mmCIF file of C-alpha atoms in Angstrom:
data_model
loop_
_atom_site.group_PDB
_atom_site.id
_atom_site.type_symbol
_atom_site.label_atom_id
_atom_site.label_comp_id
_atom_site.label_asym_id
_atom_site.label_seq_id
_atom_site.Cartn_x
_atom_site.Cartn_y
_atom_site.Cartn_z
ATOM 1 C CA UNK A 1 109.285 126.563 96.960
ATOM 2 C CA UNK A 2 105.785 126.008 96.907
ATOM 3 C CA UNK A 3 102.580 125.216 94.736
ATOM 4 C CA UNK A 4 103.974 126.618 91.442
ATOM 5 C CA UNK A 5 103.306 126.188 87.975
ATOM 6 C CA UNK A 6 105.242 126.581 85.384
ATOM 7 C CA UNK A 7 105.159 127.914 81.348
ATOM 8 C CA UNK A 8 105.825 124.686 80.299
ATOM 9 C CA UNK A 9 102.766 122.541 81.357
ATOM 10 C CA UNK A 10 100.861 125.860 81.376
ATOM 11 C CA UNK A 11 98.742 127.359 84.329
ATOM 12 C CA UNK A 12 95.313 126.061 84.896
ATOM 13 C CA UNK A 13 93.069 126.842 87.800
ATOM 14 C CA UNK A 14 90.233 124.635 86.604
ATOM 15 C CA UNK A 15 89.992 121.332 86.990
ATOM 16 C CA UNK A 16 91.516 119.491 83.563
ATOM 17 C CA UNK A 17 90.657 116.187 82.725
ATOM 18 C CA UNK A 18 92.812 115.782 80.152
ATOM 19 C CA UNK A 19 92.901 111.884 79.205
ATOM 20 C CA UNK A 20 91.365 110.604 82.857
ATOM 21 C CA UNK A 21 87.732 111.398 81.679
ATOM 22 C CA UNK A 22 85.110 110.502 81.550
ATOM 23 C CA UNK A 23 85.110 110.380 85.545
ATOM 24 C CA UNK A 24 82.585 107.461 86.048
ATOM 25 C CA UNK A 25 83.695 104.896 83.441
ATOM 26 C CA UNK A 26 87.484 105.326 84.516
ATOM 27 C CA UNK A 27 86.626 104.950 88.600
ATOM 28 C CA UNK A 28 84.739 101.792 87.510
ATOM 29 C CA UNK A 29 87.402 100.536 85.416
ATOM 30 C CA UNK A 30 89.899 101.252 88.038
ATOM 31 C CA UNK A 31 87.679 99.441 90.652
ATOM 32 C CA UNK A 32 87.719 96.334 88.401
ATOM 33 C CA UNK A 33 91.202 96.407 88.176
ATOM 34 C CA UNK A 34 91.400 96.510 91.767
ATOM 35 C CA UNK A 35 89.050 93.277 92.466
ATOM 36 C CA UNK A 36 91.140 91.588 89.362
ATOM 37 C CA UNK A 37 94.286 91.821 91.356
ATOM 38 C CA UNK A 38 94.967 90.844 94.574
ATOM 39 C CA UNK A 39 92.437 92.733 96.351
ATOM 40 C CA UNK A 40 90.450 92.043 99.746
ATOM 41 C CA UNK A 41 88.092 93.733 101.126
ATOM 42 C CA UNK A 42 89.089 96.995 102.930
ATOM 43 C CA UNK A 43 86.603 95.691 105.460
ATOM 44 C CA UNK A 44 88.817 94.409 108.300
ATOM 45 C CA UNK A 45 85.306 92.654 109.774
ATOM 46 C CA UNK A 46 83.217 93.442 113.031
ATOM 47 C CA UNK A 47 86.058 93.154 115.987
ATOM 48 C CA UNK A 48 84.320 93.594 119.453
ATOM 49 C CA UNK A 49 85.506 95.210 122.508
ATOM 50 C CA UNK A 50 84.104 94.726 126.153
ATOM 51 C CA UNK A 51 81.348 96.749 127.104
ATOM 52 C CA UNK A 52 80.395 96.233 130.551
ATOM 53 C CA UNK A 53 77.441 94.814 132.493
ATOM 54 C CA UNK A 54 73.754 94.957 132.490
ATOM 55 C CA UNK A 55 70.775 93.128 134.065
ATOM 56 C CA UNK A 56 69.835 90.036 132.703
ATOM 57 C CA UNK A 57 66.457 89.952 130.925
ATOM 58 C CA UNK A 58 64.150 86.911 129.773
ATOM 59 C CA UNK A 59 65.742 86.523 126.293
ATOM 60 C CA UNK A 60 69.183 87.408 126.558
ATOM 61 C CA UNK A 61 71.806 84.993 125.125
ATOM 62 C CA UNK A 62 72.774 82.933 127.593
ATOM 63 C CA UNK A 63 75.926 82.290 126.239
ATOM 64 C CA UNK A 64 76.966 86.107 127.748
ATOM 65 C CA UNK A 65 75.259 85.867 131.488
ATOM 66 C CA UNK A 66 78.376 86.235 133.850
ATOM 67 C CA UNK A 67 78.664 83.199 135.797
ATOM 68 C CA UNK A 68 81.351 84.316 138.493
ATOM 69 C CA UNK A 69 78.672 87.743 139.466
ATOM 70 C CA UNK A 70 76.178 85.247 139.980
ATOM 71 C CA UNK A 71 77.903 83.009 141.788
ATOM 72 C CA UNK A 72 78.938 86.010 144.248
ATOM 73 C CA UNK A 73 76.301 88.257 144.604
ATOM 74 C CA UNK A 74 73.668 85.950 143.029
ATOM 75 C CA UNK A 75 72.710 88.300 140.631
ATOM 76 C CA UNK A 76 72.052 87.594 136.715
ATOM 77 C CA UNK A 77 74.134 90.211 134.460
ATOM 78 C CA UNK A 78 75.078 90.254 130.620
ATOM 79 C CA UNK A 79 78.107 90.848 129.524
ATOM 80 C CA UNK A 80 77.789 93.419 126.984
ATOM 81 C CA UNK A 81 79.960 93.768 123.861
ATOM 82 C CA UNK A 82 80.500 96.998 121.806
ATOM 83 C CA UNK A 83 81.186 96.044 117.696
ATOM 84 C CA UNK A 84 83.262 98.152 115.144
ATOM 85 C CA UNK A 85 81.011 98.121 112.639
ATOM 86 C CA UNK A 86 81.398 101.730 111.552
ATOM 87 C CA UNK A 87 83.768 100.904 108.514
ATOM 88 C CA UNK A 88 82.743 104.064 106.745
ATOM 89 C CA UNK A 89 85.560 105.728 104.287
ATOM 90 C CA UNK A 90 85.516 109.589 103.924
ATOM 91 C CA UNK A 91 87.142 110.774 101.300
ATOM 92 C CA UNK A 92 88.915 114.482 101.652
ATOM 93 C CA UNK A 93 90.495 116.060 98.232
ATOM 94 C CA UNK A 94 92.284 118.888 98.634
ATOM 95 C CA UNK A 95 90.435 120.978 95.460
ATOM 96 C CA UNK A 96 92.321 124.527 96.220
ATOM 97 C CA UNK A 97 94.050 126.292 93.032
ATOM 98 C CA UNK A 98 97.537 125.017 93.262
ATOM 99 C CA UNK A 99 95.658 120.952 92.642
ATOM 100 C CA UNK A 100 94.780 122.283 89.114
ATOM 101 C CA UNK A 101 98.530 122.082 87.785
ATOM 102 C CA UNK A 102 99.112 120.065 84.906
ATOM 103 C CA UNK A 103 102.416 119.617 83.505
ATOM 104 C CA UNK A 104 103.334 118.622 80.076
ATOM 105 C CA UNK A 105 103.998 114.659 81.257
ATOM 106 C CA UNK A 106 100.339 113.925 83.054
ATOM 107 C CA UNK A 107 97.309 112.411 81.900
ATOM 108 C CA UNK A 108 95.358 115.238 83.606
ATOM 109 C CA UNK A 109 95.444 117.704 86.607
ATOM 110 C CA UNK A 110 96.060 117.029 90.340
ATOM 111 C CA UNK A 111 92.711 117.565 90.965
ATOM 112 C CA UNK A 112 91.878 115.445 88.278
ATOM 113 C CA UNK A 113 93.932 112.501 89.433
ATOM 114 C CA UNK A 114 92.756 112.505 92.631
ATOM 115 C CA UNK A 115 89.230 113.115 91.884
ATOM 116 C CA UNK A 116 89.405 109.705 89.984
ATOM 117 C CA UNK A 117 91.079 107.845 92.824
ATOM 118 C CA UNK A 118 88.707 108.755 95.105
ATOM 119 C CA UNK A 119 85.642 107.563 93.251
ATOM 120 C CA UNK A 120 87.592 104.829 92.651
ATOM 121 C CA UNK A 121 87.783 103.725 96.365
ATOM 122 C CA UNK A 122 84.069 105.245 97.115
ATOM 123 C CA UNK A 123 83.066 102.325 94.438
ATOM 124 C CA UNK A 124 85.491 99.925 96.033
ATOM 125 C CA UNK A 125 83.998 100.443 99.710
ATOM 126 C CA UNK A 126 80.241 100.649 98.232
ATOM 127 C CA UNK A 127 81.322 97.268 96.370
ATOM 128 C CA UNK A 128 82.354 95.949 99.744
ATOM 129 C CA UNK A 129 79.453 97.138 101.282
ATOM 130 C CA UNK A 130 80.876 100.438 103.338
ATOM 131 C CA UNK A 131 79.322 103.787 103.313
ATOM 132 C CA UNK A 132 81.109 106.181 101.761
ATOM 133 C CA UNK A 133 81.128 110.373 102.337
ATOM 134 C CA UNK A 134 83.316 113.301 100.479
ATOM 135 C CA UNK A 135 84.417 116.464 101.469
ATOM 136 C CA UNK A 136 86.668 119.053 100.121
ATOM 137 C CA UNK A 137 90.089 121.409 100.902
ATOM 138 C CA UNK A 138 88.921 124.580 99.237
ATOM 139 C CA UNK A 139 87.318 124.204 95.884
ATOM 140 C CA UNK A 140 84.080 125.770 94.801
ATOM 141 C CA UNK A 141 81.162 126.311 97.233
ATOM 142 C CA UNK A 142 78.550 124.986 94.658
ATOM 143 C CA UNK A 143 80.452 121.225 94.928
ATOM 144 C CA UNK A 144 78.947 120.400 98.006
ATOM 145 C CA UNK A 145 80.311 117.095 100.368
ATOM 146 C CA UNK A 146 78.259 114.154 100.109
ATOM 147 C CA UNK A 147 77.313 113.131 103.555
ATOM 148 C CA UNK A 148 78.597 109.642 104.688
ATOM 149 C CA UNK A 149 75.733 106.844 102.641
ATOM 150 C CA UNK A 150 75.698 103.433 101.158
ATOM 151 C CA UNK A 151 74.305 102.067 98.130
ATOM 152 C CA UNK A 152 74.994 102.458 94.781
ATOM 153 C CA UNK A 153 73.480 105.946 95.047
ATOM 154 C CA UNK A 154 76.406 107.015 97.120
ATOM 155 C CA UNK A 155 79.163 105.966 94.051
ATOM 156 C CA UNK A 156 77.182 108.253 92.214
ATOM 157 C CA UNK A 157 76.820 111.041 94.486
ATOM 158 C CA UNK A 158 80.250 110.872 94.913
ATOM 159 C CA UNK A 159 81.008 111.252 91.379
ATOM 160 C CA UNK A 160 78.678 113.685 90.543
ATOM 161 C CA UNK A 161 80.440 116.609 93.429
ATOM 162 C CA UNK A 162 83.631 115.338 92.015
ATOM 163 C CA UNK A 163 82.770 116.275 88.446
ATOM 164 C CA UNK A 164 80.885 119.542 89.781
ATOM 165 C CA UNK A 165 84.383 120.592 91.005
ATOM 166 C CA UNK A 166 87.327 122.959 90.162
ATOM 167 C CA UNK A 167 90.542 123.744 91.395
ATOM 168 C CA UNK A 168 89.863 127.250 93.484
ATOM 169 C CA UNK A 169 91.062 128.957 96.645
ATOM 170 C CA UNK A 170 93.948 129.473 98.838
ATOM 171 C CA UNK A 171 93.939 127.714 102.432
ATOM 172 C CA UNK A 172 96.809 129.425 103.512
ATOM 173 C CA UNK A 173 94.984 132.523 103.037
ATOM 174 C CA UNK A 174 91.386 131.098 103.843
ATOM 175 C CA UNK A 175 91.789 130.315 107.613
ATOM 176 C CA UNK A 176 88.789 128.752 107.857
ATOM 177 C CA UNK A 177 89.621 126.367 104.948
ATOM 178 C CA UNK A 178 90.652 123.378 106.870
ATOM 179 C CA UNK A 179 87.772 124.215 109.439
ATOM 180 C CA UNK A 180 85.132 123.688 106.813
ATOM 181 C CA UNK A 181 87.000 120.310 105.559
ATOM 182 C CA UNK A 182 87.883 118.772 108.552
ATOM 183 C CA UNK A 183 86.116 120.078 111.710
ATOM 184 C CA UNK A 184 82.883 118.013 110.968
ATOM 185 C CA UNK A 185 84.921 114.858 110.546
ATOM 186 C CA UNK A 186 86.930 114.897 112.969
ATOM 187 C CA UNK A 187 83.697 115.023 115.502
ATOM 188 C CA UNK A 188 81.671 112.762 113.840
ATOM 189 C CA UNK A 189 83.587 110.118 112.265
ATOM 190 C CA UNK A 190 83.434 107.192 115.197
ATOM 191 C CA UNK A 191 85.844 104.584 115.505
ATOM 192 C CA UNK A 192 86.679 102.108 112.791
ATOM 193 C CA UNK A 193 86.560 104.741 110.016
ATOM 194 C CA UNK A 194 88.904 104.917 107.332
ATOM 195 C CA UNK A 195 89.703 108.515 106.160
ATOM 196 C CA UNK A 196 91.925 109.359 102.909
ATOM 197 C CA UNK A 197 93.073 112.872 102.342
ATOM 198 C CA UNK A 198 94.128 113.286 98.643
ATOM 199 C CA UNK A 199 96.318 116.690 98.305
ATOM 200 C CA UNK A 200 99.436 117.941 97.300
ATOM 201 C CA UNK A 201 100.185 119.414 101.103
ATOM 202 C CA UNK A 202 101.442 122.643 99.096
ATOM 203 C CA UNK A 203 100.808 126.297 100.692
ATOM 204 C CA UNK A 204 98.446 124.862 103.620
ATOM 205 C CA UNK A 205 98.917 126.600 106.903
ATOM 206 C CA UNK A 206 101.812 125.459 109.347
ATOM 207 C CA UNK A 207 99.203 123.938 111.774
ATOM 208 C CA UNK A 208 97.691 121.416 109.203
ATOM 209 C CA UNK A 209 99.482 118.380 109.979
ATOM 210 C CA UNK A 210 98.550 118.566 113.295
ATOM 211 C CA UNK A 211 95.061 119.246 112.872
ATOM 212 C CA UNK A 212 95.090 115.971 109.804
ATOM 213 C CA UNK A 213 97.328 113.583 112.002
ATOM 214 C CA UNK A 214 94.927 114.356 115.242
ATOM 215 C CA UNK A 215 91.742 112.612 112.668
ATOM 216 C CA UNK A 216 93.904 109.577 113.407
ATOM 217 C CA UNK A 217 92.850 109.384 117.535
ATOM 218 C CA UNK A 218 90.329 107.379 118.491
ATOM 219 C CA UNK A 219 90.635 104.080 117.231
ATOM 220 C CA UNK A 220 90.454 105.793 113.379
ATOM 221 C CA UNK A 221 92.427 105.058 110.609
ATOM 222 C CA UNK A 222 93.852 107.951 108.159
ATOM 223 C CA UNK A 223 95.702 107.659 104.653
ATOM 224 C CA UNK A 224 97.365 111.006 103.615
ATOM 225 C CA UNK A 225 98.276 110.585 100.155
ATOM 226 C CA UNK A 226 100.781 113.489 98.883
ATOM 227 C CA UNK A 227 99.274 113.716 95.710
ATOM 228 C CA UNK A 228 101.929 115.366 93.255
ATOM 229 C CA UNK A 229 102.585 116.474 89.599
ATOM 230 C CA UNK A 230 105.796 114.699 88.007
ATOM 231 C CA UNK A 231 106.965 118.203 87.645
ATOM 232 C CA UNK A 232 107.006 119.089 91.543
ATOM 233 C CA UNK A 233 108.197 115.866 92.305
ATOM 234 C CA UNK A 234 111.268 115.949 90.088
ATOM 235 C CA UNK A 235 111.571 119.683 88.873
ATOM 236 C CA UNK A 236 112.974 118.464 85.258
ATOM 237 C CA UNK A 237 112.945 122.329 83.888
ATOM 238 C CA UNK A 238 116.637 122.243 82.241
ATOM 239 C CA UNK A 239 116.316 125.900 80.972
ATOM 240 C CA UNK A 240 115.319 129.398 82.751
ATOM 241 C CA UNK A 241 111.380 128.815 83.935
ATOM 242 C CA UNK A 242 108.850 131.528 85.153
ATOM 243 C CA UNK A 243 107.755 129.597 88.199
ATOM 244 C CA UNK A 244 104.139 131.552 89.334
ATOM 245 C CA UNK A 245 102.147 130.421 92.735
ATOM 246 C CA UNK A 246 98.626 128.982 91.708
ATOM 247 C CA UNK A 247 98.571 130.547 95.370
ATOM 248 C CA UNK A 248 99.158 133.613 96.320
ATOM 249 C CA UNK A 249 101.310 135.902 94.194
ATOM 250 C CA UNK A 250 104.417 134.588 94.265
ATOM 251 C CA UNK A 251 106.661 134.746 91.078
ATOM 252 C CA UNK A 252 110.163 132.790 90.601
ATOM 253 C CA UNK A 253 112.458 132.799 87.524
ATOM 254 C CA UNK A 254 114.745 130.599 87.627
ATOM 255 C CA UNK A 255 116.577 127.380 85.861
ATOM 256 C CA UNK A 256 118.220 124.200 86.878
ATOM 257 C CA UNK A 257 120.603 125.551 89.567
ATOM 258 C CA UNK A 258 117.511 125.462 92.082
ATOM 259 C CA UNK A 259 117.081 122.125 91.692
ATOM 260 C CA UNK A 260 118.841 120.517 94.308
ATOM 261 C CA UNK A 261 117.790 123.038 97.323
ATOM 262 C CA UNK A 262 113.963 122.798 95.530
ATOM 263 C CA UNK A 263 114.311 118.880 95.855
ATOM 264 C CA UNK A 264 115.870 119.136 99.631
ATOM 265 C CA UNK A 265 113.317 121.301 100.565
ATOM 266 C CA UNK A 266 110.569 119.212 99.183
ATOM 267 C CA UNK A 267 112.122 116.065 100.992
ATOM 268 C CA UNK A 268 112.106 117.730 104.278
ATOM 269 C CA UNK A 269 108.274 118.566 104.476
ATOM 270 C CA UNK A 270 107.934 114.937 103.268
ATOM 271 C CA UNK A 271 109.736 113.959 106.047
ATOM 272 C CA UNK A 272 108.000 116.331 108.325
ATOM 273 C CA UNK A 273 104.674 115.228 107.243
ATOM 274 C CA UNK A 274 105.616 111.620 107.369
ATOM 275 C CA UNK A 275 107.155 112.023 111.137
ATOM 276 C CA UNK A 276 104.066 114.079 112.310
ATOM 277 C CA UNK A 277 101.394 111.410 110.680
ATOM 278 C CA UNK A 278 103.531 108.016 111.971
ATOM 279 C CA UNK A 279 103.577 109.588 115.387
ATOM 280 C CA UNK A 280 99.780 109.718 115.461
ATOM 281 C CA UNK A 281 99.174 106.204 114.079
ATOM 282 C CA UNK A 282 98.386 107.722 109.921
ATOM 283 C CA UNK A 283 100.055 106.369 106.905
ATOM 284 C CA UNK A 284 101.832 108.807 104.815
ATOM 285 C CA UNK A 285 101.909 107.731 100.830
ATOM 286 C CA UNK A 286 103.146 110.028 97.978
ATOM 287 C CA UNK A 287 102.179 109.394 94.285
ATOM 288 C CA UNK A 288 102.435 111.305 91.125
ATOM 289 C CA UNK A 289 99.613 111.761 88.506
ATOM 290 C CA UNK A 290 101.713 109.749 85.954
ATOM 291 C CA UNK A 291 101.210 106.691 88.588
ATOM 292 C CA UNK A 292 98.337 104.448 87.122
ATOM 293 C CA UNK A 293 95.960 105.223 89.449
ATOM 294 C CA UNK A 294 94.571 101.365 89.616
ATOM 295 C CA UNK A 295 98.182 100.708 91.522
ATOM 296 C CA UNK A 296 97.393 103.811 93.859
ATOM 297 C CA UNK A 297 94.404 102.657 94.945
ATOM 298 C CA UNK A 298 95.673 99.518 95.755
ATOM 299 C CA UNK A 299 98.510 101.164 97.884
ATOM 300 C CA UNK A 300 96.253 103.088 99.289
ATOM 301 C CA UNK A 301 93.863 99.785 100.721
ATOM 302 C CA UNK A 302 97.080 97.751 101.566
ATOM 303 C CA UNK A 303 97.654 100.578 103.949
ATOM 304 C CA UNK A 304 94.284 100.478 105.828
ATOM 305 C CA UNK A 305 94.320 96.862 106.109
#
């Protein structure tokens, strides 16, 4: 069964706030609440790896000249080290139609949800002094990504394509979908970057977690957060439901005899997802939108640490 929605919390295909707005106030709150608790820095600090040799010129630190090449070949050479000081966090939410479900026991939409923890870690890393960059899973055209920056500006960018955004698309049908979202990342973000993919993982196509578990190769780090409605996660419909696909045209009726194959199902892709992520290196998290979202993002930086 996949990215339904259901009579009861109503179909929505925009992106609904509901209670998490207004988007800027609630990130920074959430960000607070964050550096209240037991929070460090998602910075893990400027680790250096060997780089090789070079000539020694007047200038050079001594501290580096290689003593055993001089004392062979009598020649002056620096050893040369290479930092990891790209600690830039990109930010992918998955904004196609099935993240605009709501059910009748969230605060607001998928989309919603996850649009607030992400600007709640872009202020976090701009706070810590990261550069931060978004890009989306579908969504509308107009809500451009904001290329990787720092600053304050970049909080504010961020926010401002968030808000600009709605739940649209299909990237099971879109093949070029996950092209758009991740092909650019994946060749430009260097080593020491922190990526965090915020979707539901519903109706994407069958080669998407190999294509999100290979951003986690060379020496990056990758959070995929399953980002689900209470109502997917626990399908709590007691009486006979119209289940529709924000996704395609798929329509179910059914009632609470599907619930134990729907949950099975559901735990198997988790499981799937989880093996093919782990393999790679990634961290696999699932939350619902009831989850206060200052706890998420707190999950979400223990894992990068």
């Amino acid at each position: 069964m996949r990215a339904s929605g259901a009579t009861a919390g109503g179909l929505r295909g925009a992106l609904d706030w509901g209670s998490l707005g207004p988007l800027r106030i609630r990130a920074r709150r959430v960000a607070e609440g964050v550096y209240a608790g037991a929070h460090r820095s998602a910075r893990r600090g400027a680790g250096v790896e060997f780089g090789g040799y070079r000539a020694y010129t007047p200038g050079d630190d001594l501290r580096w000249l290689d003593m055993r090449s001089f004392l062979r070949h009598e020649h002056l050479l620096v050893r040369q080290f290479e930092t990891e000081t790209d600690r830039a966090l990109r930010l992918v939410v998955d904004a196609t139609a099935s993240m605009g479900y709501r059910g009748s026991h969230a605060p607001g939409a998928k989309l919603a949800w996850a649009s607030l923890v992400a600007a709640a870690l872009a202020r976090v890393a701009v706070r810590s002094g990261d550069p931060v960059g978004l890009g989306f899973i579908g969504g509308l055209a107009s809500a451009r990504p904001v290329p990787v920056s720092g600053g304050r500006e970049a909080f504010e960018r961020v926010v401002d394509s968030l808000e600009g955004q709605s739940a649209r698309g299909d990237a099971l049908a879109d093949t070029s979908a996950l092209d758009r979202a991740l092909g650019g990342l994946s060749r430009t973000a260097r080593r020491g970057s922190i990526v965090v993919i915020l979707s539901d993982l519903l109706d994407l196509p069958s080669e998407a977690s190999d294509r999100l578990s290979a951003i986690a190769t060379r020496g990056r780090v990758l959070v995929v957060v399953q980002t689900l409605d209470l109502d997917e996660a626990t399908f709590p419909f007691h009486k006979a439901v119209r289940l529709k696909a924000l996704e395609g045209s798929a329509v179910v009726e059914t009632d609470q005899s599907a619930r134990d194959e729907y949950l099975a199902r559901l735990r198997a892709m988790q499981a799937e997802w989880r093996r093919a992520l782990v393999a790679r290196g990634a961290h696999f998290l699932t939350m619902t939108t009831d989850r206060d979202p200052t706890r998420a993002v707190r999950s979400i930086i223990e894992a990068v640490r």
